[in-house]
mmCIF file of C-alpha atoms and ligand atoms in Angstrom:
data_model
loop_
_atom_site.group_PDB
_atom_site.id
_atom_site.type_symbol
_atom_site.label_atom_id
_atom_site.label_comp_id
_atom_site.label_asym_id
_atom_site.label_seq_id
_atom_site.Cartn_x
_atom_site.Cartn_y
_atom_site.Cartn_z
ATOM 1 C CA MET S 1 0.000 0.000 0.000
ATOM 2 C CA ALA S 2 1.211 3.530 -0.782
ATOM 3 C CA SER S 3 2.426 5.470 2.227
ATOM 4 C CA SER S 4 1.396 9.098 2.630
ATOM 5 C CA GLY S 5 3.186 11.471 0.302
ATOM 6 C CA GLN S 6 3.950 8.690 -2.171
ATOM 7 C CA LYS S 7 2.620 9.018 -5.700
ATOM 8 C CA VAL S 8 0.796 6.000 -7.096
ATOM 9 C CA VAL S 9 2.110 5.185 -10.575
ATOM 10 C CA LEU S 10 0.436 2.537 -12.738
ATOM 11 C CA ILE S 11 2.417 1.282 -15.748
ATOM 12 C CA THR S 12 1.162 -0.999 -18.546
ATOM 13 C CA GLY S 13 3.297 -3.640 -20.297
ATOM 14 C CA CYS S 14 5.994 -4.267 -17.661
ATOM 15 C CA SER S 15 7.016 -7.820 -18.663
ATOM 16 C CA SER S 16 9.954 -6.536 -20.731
ATOM 17 C CA GLY S 17 11.729 -3.605 -22.362
ATOM 18 C CA ILE S 18 10.879 -0.014 -21.569
ATOM 19 C CA GLY S 19 7.929 -0.772 -19.240
ATOM 20 C CA LEU S 20 10.092 -3.031 -17.072
ATOM 21 C CA ARG S 21 12.838 -0.402 -16.806
ATOM 22 C CA ILE S 22 10.389 2.418 -15.974
ATOM 23 C CA ALA S 23 8.865 0.300 -13.192
ATOM 24 C CA VAL S 24 12.268 -0.543 -11.691
ATOM 25 C CA THR S 25 13.663 2.999 -12.029
ATOM 26 C CA LEU S 26 10.679 4.520 -10.215
ATOM 27 C CA ALA S 27 10.528 1.778 -7.585
ATOM 28 C CA LYS S 28 14.226 2.366 -6.814
ATOM 29 C CA ASP S 29 13.795 6.130 -6.390
ATOM 30 C CA GLU S 30 16.158 7.104 -3.579
ATOM 31 C CA LYS S 31 13.559 9.193 -1.816
ATOM 32 C CA LYS S 32 10.911 6.437 -2.203
ATOM 33 C CA ARG S 33 8.512 8.934 -3.779
ATOM 34 C CA TYR S 34 6.637 6.344 -5.839
ATOM 35 C CA HIS S 35 4.352 3.433 -5.178
ATOM 36 C CA VAL S 36 4.657 1.528 -8.464
ATOM 37 C CA ILE S 37 1.884 -0.730 -9.734
ATOM 38 C CA ALA S 38 3.623 -2.648 -12.496
ATOM 39 C CA THR S 39 1.126 -4.469 -14.711
ATOM 40 C CA MET S 40 1.437 -7.136 -17.391
ATOM 41 C CA ARG S 41 -1.072 -9.242 -19.297
ATOM 42 C CA ASP S 42 0.563 -12.556 -18.400
ATOM 43 C CA LEU S 43 1.878 -12.816 -14.829
ATOM 44 C CA LYS S 44 3.819 -15.955 -15.814
ATOM 45 C CA LYS S 45 6.312 -13.465 -17.290
ATOM 46 C CA LYS S 46 6.900 -11.704 -13.957
ATOM 47 C CA ASP S 47 10.307 -13.215 -13.062
ATOM 48 C CA LYS S 48 12.479 -10.802 -15.064
ATOM 49 C CA LEU S 49 10.765 -7.801 -13.466
ATOM 50 C CA ILE S 50 10.913 -9.249 -9.948
ATOM 51 C CA GLU S 51 14.605 -10.008 -10.355
ATOM 52 C CA ALA S 52 15.341 -6.492 -11.620
ATOM 53 C CA ALA S 53 13.193 -4.933 -8.875
ATOM 54 C CA GLY S 54 15.242 -6.712 -6.161
ATOM 55 C CA ASP S 55 14.200 -5.769 -2.633
ATOM 56 C CA THR S 56 11.803 -3.064 -3.864
ATOM 57 C CA TYR S 57 9.351 -5.856 -4.793
ATOM 58 C CA GLY S 58 6.580 -5.894 -2.180
ATOM 59 C CA LYS S 59 7.708 -2.499 -0.864
ATOM 60 C CA THR S 60 7.621 0.267 -3.484
ATOM 61 C CA LEU S 61 6.661 -2.097 -6.331
ATOM 62 C CA MET S 62 3.670 -4.397 -6.653
ATOM 63 C CA LEU S 63 2.260 -6.408 -9.540
ATOM 64 C CA LEU S 64 -1.208 -6.641 -11.072
ATOM 65 C CA PRO S 65 -2.487 -8.428 -14.179
ATOM 66 C CA LEU S 66 -3.723 -6.147 -16.973
ATOM 67 C CA ASP S 67 -4.467 -6.734 -20.636
ATOM 68 C CA VAL S 68 -5.061 -3.370 -22.319
ATOM 69 C CA CYS S 69 -7.129 -5.091 -25.030
ATOM 70 C CA SER S 70 -9.800 -6.245 -22.559
ATOM 71 C CA ASP S 71 -12.449 -3.917 -21.057
ATOM 72 C CA GLU S 72 -12.958 -6.369 -18.203
ATOM 73 C CA SER S 73 -9.269 -6.734 -17.381
ATOM 74 C CA VAL S 74 -8.772 -2.953 -17.360
ATOM 75 C CA LYS S 75 -11.792 -2.402 -15.079
ATOM 76 C CA GLN S 76 -10.772 -5.204 -12.717
ATOM 77 C CA CYS S 77 -7.208 -3.933 -12.472
ATOM 78 C CA ILE S 78 -8.196 -0.355 -11.648
ATOM 79 C CA ASN S 79 -10.835 -1.587 -9.148
ATOM 80 C CA ASN S 80 -8.024 -3.475 -7.385
ATOM 81 C CA VAL S 81 -6.113 -0.251 -6.793
ATOM 82 C CA LYS S 82 -6.861 1.270 -3.368
ATOM 83 C CA ASP S 83 -9.669 3.865 -3.786
ATOM 84 C CA ARG S 84 -8.949 3.639 -7.573
ATOM 85 C CA HIS S 85 -6.423 6.382 -6.799
ATOM 86 C CA ILE S 86 -3.754 6.668 -9.513
ATOM 87 C CA ASP S 87 -1.620 9.811 -9.621
ATOM 88 C CA ILE S 88 0.389 8.910 -12.698
ATOM 89 C CA LEU S 89 -0.736 6.568 -15.476
ATOM 90 C CA ILE S 90 2.014 5.426 -17.843
ATOM 91 C CA ASN S 91 0.617 3.858 -21.030
ATOM 92 C CA ASN S 92 3.541 1.856 -22.289
ATOM 93 C CA ALA S 93 2.143 -1.431 -23.682
ATOM 94 C CA GLY S 94 2.467 -1.638 -27.437
ATOM 95 C CA VAL S 95 3.181 -3.924 -30.369
ATOM 96 C CA GLY S 96 5.030 -3.410 -33.655
ATOM 97 C CA LEU S 97 4.134 -4.461 -37.188
ATOM 98 C CA LEU S 98 6.496 -4.382 -40.111
ATOM 99 C CA GLY S 99 6.283 -5.355 -43.777
ATOM 100 C CA PRO S 100 4.545 -4.632 -47.082
ATOM 101 C CA VAL S 101 0.836 -3.909 -46.459
ATOM 102 C CA GLU S 102 -0.215 -6.338 -49.199
ATOM 103 C CA SER S 103 1.018 -9.217 -47.029
ATOM 104 C CA ILE S 104 -0.692 -8.078 -43.803
ATOM 105 C CA SER S 105 -4.289 -9.102 -43.127
ATOM 106 C CA ILE S 106 -6.834 -6.565 -41.911
ATOM 107 C CA GLU S 107 -7.187 -8.739 -38.764
ATOM 108 C CA GLU S 108 -3.469 -8.303 -37.959
ATOM 109 C CA MET S 109 -3.758 -4.562 -38.546
ATOM 110 C CA LYS S 110 -6.788 -4.346 -36.217
ATOM 111 C CA LYS S 111 -4.812 -6.119 -33.471
ATOM 112 C CA VAL S 112 -2.157 -3.389 -33.634
ATOM 113 C CA PHE S 113 -4.792 -0.668 -33.322
ATOM 114 C CA GLU S 114 -6.536 -2.632 -30.556
ATOM 115 C CA THR S 115 -3.328 -2.497 -28.468
ATOM 116 C CA ASN S 116 -1.590 0.722 -29.482
ATOM 117 C CA PHE S 117 -4.652 2.946 -29.915
ATOM 118 C CA PHE S 118 -7.738 1.469 -28.215
ATOM 119 C CA GLY S 119 -5.562 0.072 -25.394
ATOM 120 C CA VAL S 120 -4.555 3.619 -24.456
ATOM 121 C CA VAL S 121 -8.080 4.998 -24.931
ATOM 122 C CA ARG S 122 -9.465 2.206 -22.706
ATOM 123 C CA MET S 123 -6.957 3.019 -19.937
ATOM 124 C CA ILE S 124 -7.572 6.769 -20.112
ATOM 125 C CA LYS S 125 -11.373 6.299 -20.040
ATOM 126 C CA GLU S 126 -11.067 4.169 -16.894
ATOM 127 C CA VAL S 127 -8.618 6.362 -14.975
ATOM 128 C CA MET S 128 -9.516 9.884 -16.113
ATOM 129 C CA PRO S 129 -12.886 10.321 -14.306
ATOM 130 C CA ASP S 130 -11.251 9.804 -10.879
ATOM 131 C CA MET S 131 -8.402 12.163 -11.821
ATOM 132 C CA LYS S 132 -10.983 14.749 -12.915
ATOM 133 C CA LYS S 133 -12.788 14.476 -9.557
ATOM 134 C CA ARG S 134 -9.501 15.014 -7.721
ATOM 135 C CA ARG S 135 -8.463 17.791 -10.117
ATOM 136 C CA SER S 136 -5.023 16.232 -10.379
ATOM 137 C CA GLY S 137 -3.106 13.602 -12.295
ATOM 138 C CA HIS S 138 -0.543 12.994 -15.006
ATOM 139 C CA ILE S 139 -1.073 10.722 -18.008
ATOM 140 C CA VAL S 140 2.043 9.654 -19.891
ATOM 141 C CA VAL S 141 1.709 7.993 -23.290
ATOM 142 C CA MET S 142 4.447 6.024 -25.043
ATOM 143 C CA SER S 143 4.259 7.273 -28.574
ATOM 144 C CA SER S 144 7.207 7.135 -30.974
ATOM 145 C CA VAL S 145 8.995 9.179 -33.607
ATOM 146 C CA MET S 146 6.638 7.136 -35.777
ATOM 147 C CA GLY S 147 3.756 8.953 -34.092
ATOM 148 C CA LEU S 148 5.031 12.132 -35.726
ATOM 149 C CA GLN S 149 6.392 10.942 -39.047
ATOM 150 C CA GLY S 150 5.693 7.995 -41.315
ATOM 151 C CA VAL S 151 8.435 5.428 -41.945
ATOM 152 C CA VAL S 152 8.314 3.202 -44.999
ATOM 153 C CA PHE S 153 7.128 -0.403 -44.390
ATOM 154 C CA ASN S 154 5.944 0.555 -40.893
ATOM 155 C CA ASP S 155 2.686 1.896 -42.366
ATOM 156 C CA VAL S 156 0.197 0.344 -39.924
ATOM 157 C CA TYR S 157 2.296 0.741 -36.752
ATOM 158 C CA THR S 158 2.896 4.381 -37.712
ATOM 159 C CA ALA S 159 -0.827 4.898 -38.301
ATOM 160 C CA SER S 160 -1.645 3.487 -34.836
ATOM 161 C CA LYS S 161 0.799 5.902 -33.163
ATOM 162 C CA PHE S 162 -0.459 8.849 -35.281
ATOM 163 C CA ALA S 163 -4.003 7.981 -34.141
ATOM 164 C CA MET S 164 -2.880 8.156 -30.542
ATOM 165 C CA GLU S 165 -1.039 11.438 -31.074
ATOM 166 C CA GLY S 166 -4.235 12.951 -32.518
ATOM 167 C CA PHE S 167 -6.358 11.604 -29.682
ATOM 168 C CA CYS S 168 -3.966 12.873 -27.010
ATOM 169 C CA GLU S 169 -3.323 16.267 -28.609
ATOM 170 C CA SER S 170 -7.085 16.821 -28.496
ATOM 171 C CA MET S 171 -7.526 15.450 -24.957
ATOM 172 C CA ALA S 172 -4.636 17.497 -23.520
ATOM 173 C CA VAL S 173 -6.586 20.743 -23.790
ATOM 174 C CA GLN S 174 -9.663 19.484 -21.936
ATOM 175 C CA LEU S 175 -7.534 17.742 -19.313
ATOM 176 C CA MET S 176 -5.570 20.896 -18.595
ATOM 177 C CA LYS S 177 -8.845 22.501 -17.413
ATOM 178 C CA PHE S 178 -8.988 19.754 -14.738
ATOM 179 C CA ASN S 179 -5.328 20.238 -13.788
ATOM 180 C CA ILE S 180 -4.446 16.885 -15.398
ATOM 181 C CA ARG S 181 -1.230 16.843 -17.447
ATOM 182 C CA LEU S 182 -0.710 14.713 -20.530
ATOM 183 C CA SER S 183 2.763 13.949 -21.896
ATOM 184 C CA MET S 184 3.787 12.082 -25.030
ATOM 185 C CA ILE S 185 7.141 10.275 -25.113
ATOM 186 C CA GLU S 186 8.577 9.954 -28.618
ATOM 187 C CA PRO S 187 11.609 7.635 -28.756
ATOM 188 C CA GLY S 188 13.418 6.654 -31.926
ATOM 189 C CA PRO S 189 14.809 3.108 -32.076
ATOM 190 C CA VAL S 190 15.297 1.438 -28.680
ATOM 191 C CA HIS S 191 16.978 -1.938 -28.145
ATOM 192 C CA THR S 192 14.232 -4.096 -26.642
ATOM 193 C CA GLU S 193 12.280 -7.230 -27.484
ATOM 194 C CA PHE S 194 10.233 -4.987 -29.798
ATOM 195 C CA GLU S 195 13.161 -5.089 -32.245
ATOM 196 C CA THR S 196 13.797 -8.835 -31.788
ATOM 197 C CA LYS S 197 10.093 -9.746 -32.069
ATOM 198 C CA MET S 198 9.802 -7.789 -35.329
ATOM 199 C CA MET S 199 12.906 -9.400 -36.795
ATOM 200 C CA GLU S 200 11.590 -12.854 -35.804
ATOM 201 C CA ASP S 201 8.253 -12.053 -37.479
ATOM 202 C CA VAL S 202 10.072 -10.872 -40.606
ATOM 203 C CA ALA S 203 12.113 -14.103 -40.733
ATOM 204 C CA LYS S 204 8.829 -16.082 -40.794
ATOM 205 C CA MET S 205 7.163 -13.838 -43.409
ATOM 206 C CA GLU S 206 6.000 -15.352 -46.662
ATOM 207 C CA TYR S 207 4.789 -12.226 -48.500
ATOM 208 C CA PRO S 208 1.590 -13.594 -50.077
ATOM 209 C CA GLY S 209 0.298 -11.272 -52.815
ATOM 210 C CA VAL S 210 3.406 -9.070 -52.824
ATOM 211 C CA ASP S 211 5.280 -8.474 -56.085
ATOM 212 C CA ALA S 212 8.954 -9.403 -56.283
ATOM 213 C CA ASP S 213 10.199 -5.784 -56.499
ATOM 214 C CA THR S 214 8.421 -4.774 -53.291
ATOM 215 C CA VAL S 215 9.774 -7.837 -51.459
ATOM 216 C CA ARG S 216 13.266 -6.923 -52.665
ATOM 217 C CA TYR S 217 12.922 -3.273 -51.558
ATOM 218 C CA PHE S 218 11.735 -4.457 -48.155
ATOM 219 C CA LYS S 219 14.279 -7.230 -47.555
ATOM 220 C CA ASP S 220 17.359 -5.931 -49.360
ATOM 221 C CA VAL S 221 16.974 -2.176 -49.048
ATOM 222 C CA TYR S 222 14.796 -1.274 -46.034
ATOM 223 C CA LEU S 223 15.854 -3.984 -43.556
ATOM 224 C CA PRO S 224 19.643 -3.408 -43.808
ATOM 225 C CA SER S 225 19.101 0.383 -43.482
ATOM 226 C CA SER S 226 16.836 -0.134 -40.500
ATOM 227 C CA ILE S 227 19.447 -2.369 -38.824
ATOM 228 C CA ASP S 228 22.075 0.345 -39.469
ATOM 229 C CA ILE S 229 19.832 2.939 -37.866
ATOM 230 C CA PHE S 230 19.170 0.745 -34.813
ATOM 231 C CA ASP S 231 22.936 0.127 -34.507
ATOM 232 C CA ALA S 232 23.896 3.765 -34.858
ATOM 233 C CA MET S 233 21.211 5.542 -32.872
ATOM 234 C CA GLY S 234 19.441 2.885 -30.806
ATOM 235 C CA GLN S 235 18.883 3.936 -27.193
ATOM 236 C CA MET S 236 18.630 1.636 -24.202
ATOM 237 C CA PRO S 237 15.351 1.171 -22.286
ATOM 238 C CA ASP S 238 17.016 2.815 -19.263
ATOM 239 C CA ASP S 239 17.528 6.026 -21.288
ATOM 240 C CA ILE S 240 13.778 6.175 -21.904
ATOM 241 C CA ALA S 241 12.992 5.357 -18.262
ATOM 242 C CA LYS S 242 15.231 8.241 -17.110
ATOM 243 C CA CYS S 243 13.542 10.590 -19.578
ATOM 244 C CA ILE S 244 10.095 9.604 -18.265
ATOM 245 C CA LYS S 245 11.239 10.117 -14.659
ATOM 246 C CA LYS S 246 12.337 13.639 -15.609
ATOM 247 C CA VAL S 247 8.996 14.320 -17.312
ATOM 248 C CA ILE S 248 6.923 13.221 -14.313
ATOM 249 C CA GLU S 249 9.168 15.137 -11.898
ATOM 250 C CA SER S 250 8.994 18.373 -13.876
ATOM 251 C CA SER S 251 6.940 21.220 -12.379
ATOM 252 C CA SER S 252 5.670 22.017 -15.889
ATOM 253 C CA PRO S 253 5.849 18.775 -17.885
ATOM 254 C CA ARG S 254 6.158 19.146 -21.651
ATOM 255 C CA PHE S 255 3.482 17.724 -23.934
ATOM 256 C CA ARG S 256 5.977 16.348 -26.506
ATOM 257 C CA ASN S 257 9.199 14.641 -25.496
ATOM 258 C CA LEU S 258 11.568 13.376 -28.177
ATOM 259 C CA THR S 259 14.130 11.238 -26.366
ATOM 260 C CA ASN S 260 16.874 10.991 -28.992
ATOM 261 C CA ASN S 261 18.834 14.070 -30.105
ATOM 262 C CA LEU S 262 20.329 12.129 -32.996
ATOM 263 C CA TYR S 263 16.865 11.471 -34.440
ATOM 264 C CA THR S 264 15.468 15.001 -33.877
ATOM 265 C CA PRO S 265 16.780 16.411 -37.221
ATOM 266 C CA ILE S 266 14.941 13.611 -39.050
ATOM 267 C CA VAL S 267 11.638 14.569 -37.412
ATOM 268 C CA ALA S 268 12.389 18.264 -38.023
ATOM 269 C CA LEU S 269 12.220 17.688 -41.806
ATOM 270 C CA LYS S 270 8.454 17.410 -41.510
ATOM 271 C CA TYR S 271 8.115 20.775 -39.803
ATOM 272 C CA ALA S 272 10.662 22.494 -42.076
ATOM 273 C CA ASP S 273 8.462 22.129 -45.162
ATOM 274 C CA GLU S 274 4.699 22.344 -44.933
ATOM 275 C CA THR S 275 4.243 20.686 -48.354
ATOM 276 C CA GLY S 276 5.670 17.412 -46.982
ATOM 277 C CA GLY S 277 7.999 17.172 -49.977
ATOM 278 C CA LEU S 278 11.188 17.600 -47.964
ATOM 279 C CA SER S 279 10.652 14.593 -45.709
ATOM 280 C CA VAL S 280 9.177 12.294 -48.376
ATOM 281 C CA ASN S 281 11.940 13.099 -50.909
ATOM 282 C CA THR S 282 14.723 12.924 -48.308
ATOM 283 C CA PHE S 283 13.539 9.520 -47.052
ATOM 284 C CA TYR S 284 13.260 8.302 -50.644
ATOM 285 C CA ASN S 285 16.792 9.438 -51.447
ATOM 286 C CA LEU S 286 18.240 8.119 -48.190
ATOM 287 C CA LEU S 287 16.700 4.744 -48.806
ATOM 288 C CA PHE S 288 16.894 4.211 -52.554
ATOM 289 C CA ASN S 289 19.726 6.474 -53.742
ATOM 290 C CA PHE S 290 22.096 6.812 -50.812
ATOM 291 C CA GLY S 291 21.676 3.419 -49.121
ATOM 292 C CA PRO S 292 25.422 2.601 -49.068
ATOM 293 C CA LEU S 293 26.249 6.195 -48.094
ATOM 294 C CA MET S 294 23.746 5.953 -45.257
ATOM 295 C CA HIS S 295 25.522 2.778 -44.088
ATOM 296 C CA ILE S 296 28.840 4.647 -43.920
ATOM 297 C CA THR S 297 27.269 7.701 -42.251
ATOM 298 C CA MET S 298 25.609 5.490 -39.646
ATOM 299 C CA SER S 299 28.882 3.642 -38.989
ATOM 300 C CA ILE S 300 30.680 6.958 -38.384
ATOM 301 C CA LEU S 301 27.806 8.150 -36.191
ATOM 302 C CA LYS S 302 27.965 4.919 -34.203
ATOM 303 C CA CYS S 303 31.693 5.330 -33.725
ATOM 304 C CA LEU S 304 31.281 8.927 -32.562
ATOM 305 C CA THR S 305 28.528 8.093 -30.132
ATOM 306 C CA CYS S 306 30.014 4.912 -28.681
ATOM 307 C CA SER S 307 32.924 7.027 -27.380
ATOM 308 C CA CYS S 308 35.660 4.650 -28.605
ATOM 309 C CA LEU S 309 37.062 7.458 -30.794
ATOM 310 C CA ARG S 310 36.940 9.891 -27.885
ATOM 311 C CA ARG S 311 38.712 7.326 -25.687
ATOM 312 C CA ARG S 312 41.392 6.853 -28.347
ATOM 313 C CA THR S 313 41.982 10.581 -28.848
ATOM 314 C CA ILE S 314 41.456 11.981 -25.356
ATOM 315 C CA SER S 315 42.570 9.245 -22.976
ATOM 316 C CA PRO S 316 46.107 9.860 -21.672
ATOM 317 C CA ASN S 317 46.674 6.096 -21.541
HETATM 318 N N1 NDP M 401 11.630 -0.420 -29.056
HETATM 319 C C1 NDP M 401 11.484 0.640 -29.834
HETATM 320 O O1 NDP M 401 12.275 0.873 -30.769
HETATM 321 C C2 NDP M 401 10.401 1.629 -29.556
HETATM 322 C C3 NDP M 401 9.267 1.293 -28.831
HETATM 323 N N2 NDP M 401 8.286 2.234 -28.628
HETATM 324 C C4 NDP M 401 7.100 1.907 -27.860
HETATM 325 O O2 NDP M 401 7.487 1.575 -26.542
HETATM 326 C C5 NDP M 401 6.514 0.731 -25.932
HETATM 327 C C6 NDP M 401 7.197 -0.430 -25.244
HETATM 328 O O3 NDP M 401 7.844 -1.215 -26.210
HETATM 329 P P1 NDP M 401 9.228 -1.968 -25.950
HETATM 330 O O4 NDP M 401 9.560 -1.979 -24.534
HETATM 331 O O5 NDP M 401 10.194 -1.458 -26.924
HETATM 332 O O6 NDP M 401 8.832 -3.426 -26.461
HETATM 333 P P2 NDP M 401 8.617 -4.828 -25.699
HETATM 334 O O7 NDP M 401 8.103 -5.737 -26.746
HETATM 335 O O8 NDP M 401 9.834 -5.203 -24.955
HETATM 336 O O9 NDP M 401 7.472 -4.503 -24.642
HETATM 337 C C7 NDP M 401 6.141 -4.344 -24.983
HETATM 338 C C8 NDP M 401 5.313 -4.595 -23.754
HETATM 339 O O10 NDP M 401 3.926 -4.396 -24.084
HETATM 340 C C9 NDP M 401 3.210 -5.511 -23.592
HETATM 341 N N3 NDP M 401 1.935 -5.722 -24.258
HETATM 342 C C10 NDP M 401 1.674 -6.017 -25.552
HETATM 343 N N4 NDP M 401 0.352 -6.172 -25.725
HETATM 344 C C11 NDP M 401 -0.240 -5.983 -24.516
HETATM 345 C C12 NDP M 401 -1.569 -6.020 -24.039
HETATM 346 N N5 NDP M 401 -2.593 -6.309 -24.841
HETATM 347 N N6 NDP M 401 -1.796 -5.738 -22.729
HETATM 348 C C13 NDP M 401 -0.783 -5.463 -21.889
HETATM 349 N N7 NDP M 401 0.503 -5.444 -22.272
HETATM 350 C C14 NDP M 401 0.767 -5.704 -23.568
HETATM 351 C C15 NDP M 401 4.156 -6.686 -23.773
HETATM 352 O O11 NDP M 401 3.695 -7.795 -23.027
HETATM 353 P P3 NDP M 401 3.888 -9.347 -23.456
HETATM 354 O O12 NDP M 401 5.243 -9.717 -22.958
HETATM 355 O O13 NDP M 401 2.783 -10.046 -22.764
HETATM 356 O O14 NDP M 401 3.784 -9.380 -24.944
HETATM 357 C C16 NDP M 401 5.430 -6.042 -23.260
HETATM 358 O O15 NDP M 401 5.443 -6.035 -21.855
HETATM 359 C C17 NDP M 401 5.547 0.347 -27.051
HETATM 360 O O16 NDP M 401 4.389 1.151 -26.953
HETATM 361 C C18 NDP M 401 6.310 0.700 -28.327
HETATM 362 O O17 NDP M 401 5.439 1.019 -29.387
HETATM 363 C C19 NDP M 401 8.399 3.508 -29.104
HETATM 364 C C20 NDP M 401 9.489 3.887 -29.810
HETATM 365 C C21 NDP M 401 10.568 2.978 -30.108
HETATM 366 C C1 RET M 402 15.237 3.138 -43.127
HETATM 367 C C2 RET M 402 15.096 4.621 -43.063
HETATM 368 C C3 RET M 402 14.742 5.270 -41.926
HETATM 369 C C4 RET M 402 14.401 4.417 -40.759
HETATM 370 C C5 RET M 402 14.050 4.721 -39.526
HETATM 371 C C6 RET M 402 13.775 3.746 -38.491
HETATM 372 C C7 RET M 402 14.124 2.331 -38.704
HETATM 373 C C8 RET M 402 13.191 4.179 -37.346
HETATM 374 C C9 RET M 402 12.755 3.328 -36.287
HETATM 375 C C10 RET M 402 11.993 3.808 -35.299
HETATM 376 C C11 RET M 402 11.337 2.949 -34.332
HETATM 377 C C12 RET M 402 11.726 1.541 -34.180
HETATM 378 C C13 RET M 402 10.300 3.457 -33.595
HETATM 379 C C14 RET M 402 9.457 2.677 -32.744
HETATM 380 O O1 RET M 402 8.433 3.136 -32.324
HETATM 381 C C15 RET M 402 14.713 6.772 -41.885
HETATM 382 C C16 RET M 402 15.573 7.305 -40.777
HETATM 383 C C17 RET M 402 13.284 7.259 -41.699
HETATM 384 C C18 RET M 402 15.260 7.412 -43.146
HETATM 385 C C19 RET M 402 14.894 6.704 -44.365
HETATM 386 C C20 RET M 402 15.396 5.336 -44.324
#
């Protein structure tokens, strides 16, 4: 149970990746300012979180089952929270989907929206009325750079994050009237199971109904570039957890929070040209005309950011 002065934080999707690291980071807060309710849809996956939480488990961190795709599960979970009192809701659960749209069934696409869009809407609908009554609360939503800008072959995932951005941008204004803050977190690539799951799915893909050129552009052009980008600019889940901690501890939390300075110029293309031509043409050229150049650029970037060059040039040893 939360002790007085502690903020109750409920996080979705804590079995792995970013959700797990947010839960542990907040539970380990030196001043014990948070009572963390870490949730996951399948409690059989709890061991990794419990191990990472160490002795905070049962003290500042507790576990509850929650599937964001089920009305019943969401209701039951929130009813199990003392007085339904949640100060900070962190909507983290999400799934990826990659590949040519011709090979993806409408059912698969709906599942992505069910989690990434309706999952968040379901959580907000359940938690918001109590926050409104108390005239306080903070809702954090895990969006993505793909919530701001489309990325080739990520069409449906991107659309689900855009949908959420639109929903939240609209909600933020009303919520502000009730003293409830809403913050979007927009990471670029992050090394988690998200990346591994997508690569595993791609390995199993059969591309029914997709022409040979499209399959080639996806497998031989997009995938290697995407791997380069993950290698060069991928953040760690802890980086995102630290960013979220900063956002919730800010006296005036920002609505938008890009987490990766290296990716910011890519997103800026969209805002630099209202016709949309600059970003579409630049992405086209980067992918189809400068693929090998991009590989070299990313390798240099990786070298600069991994600090091995700095060690070699600056270290007195
Ligand atoms: N990794 C990346 O490059 C980026 C990720 N993001 C976003 O970050 C968030 C976290 O992803 P990340 O940590 O990377 O990936 P992971 O795959 O490691 O984690 C996703 C989490 O969401 C959970 N989840 C999926 N569906 C549901 C559901 N119906 N109900 C409850 N939980 C569910 C998963 O649970 P289970 O184990 O049961 O499947 C898992 O705990 C996602 O919203 C993602 O879109 C944003 C930008 C970049
Ligand atoms: C290939 C390619 C790109 C790929 C970007 C990627 C791969 C971003 C991944 C973001 C993730 C994983 C977000 C998750 O929510 C760019 C930079 C647009 C430029 C054009 C070529």
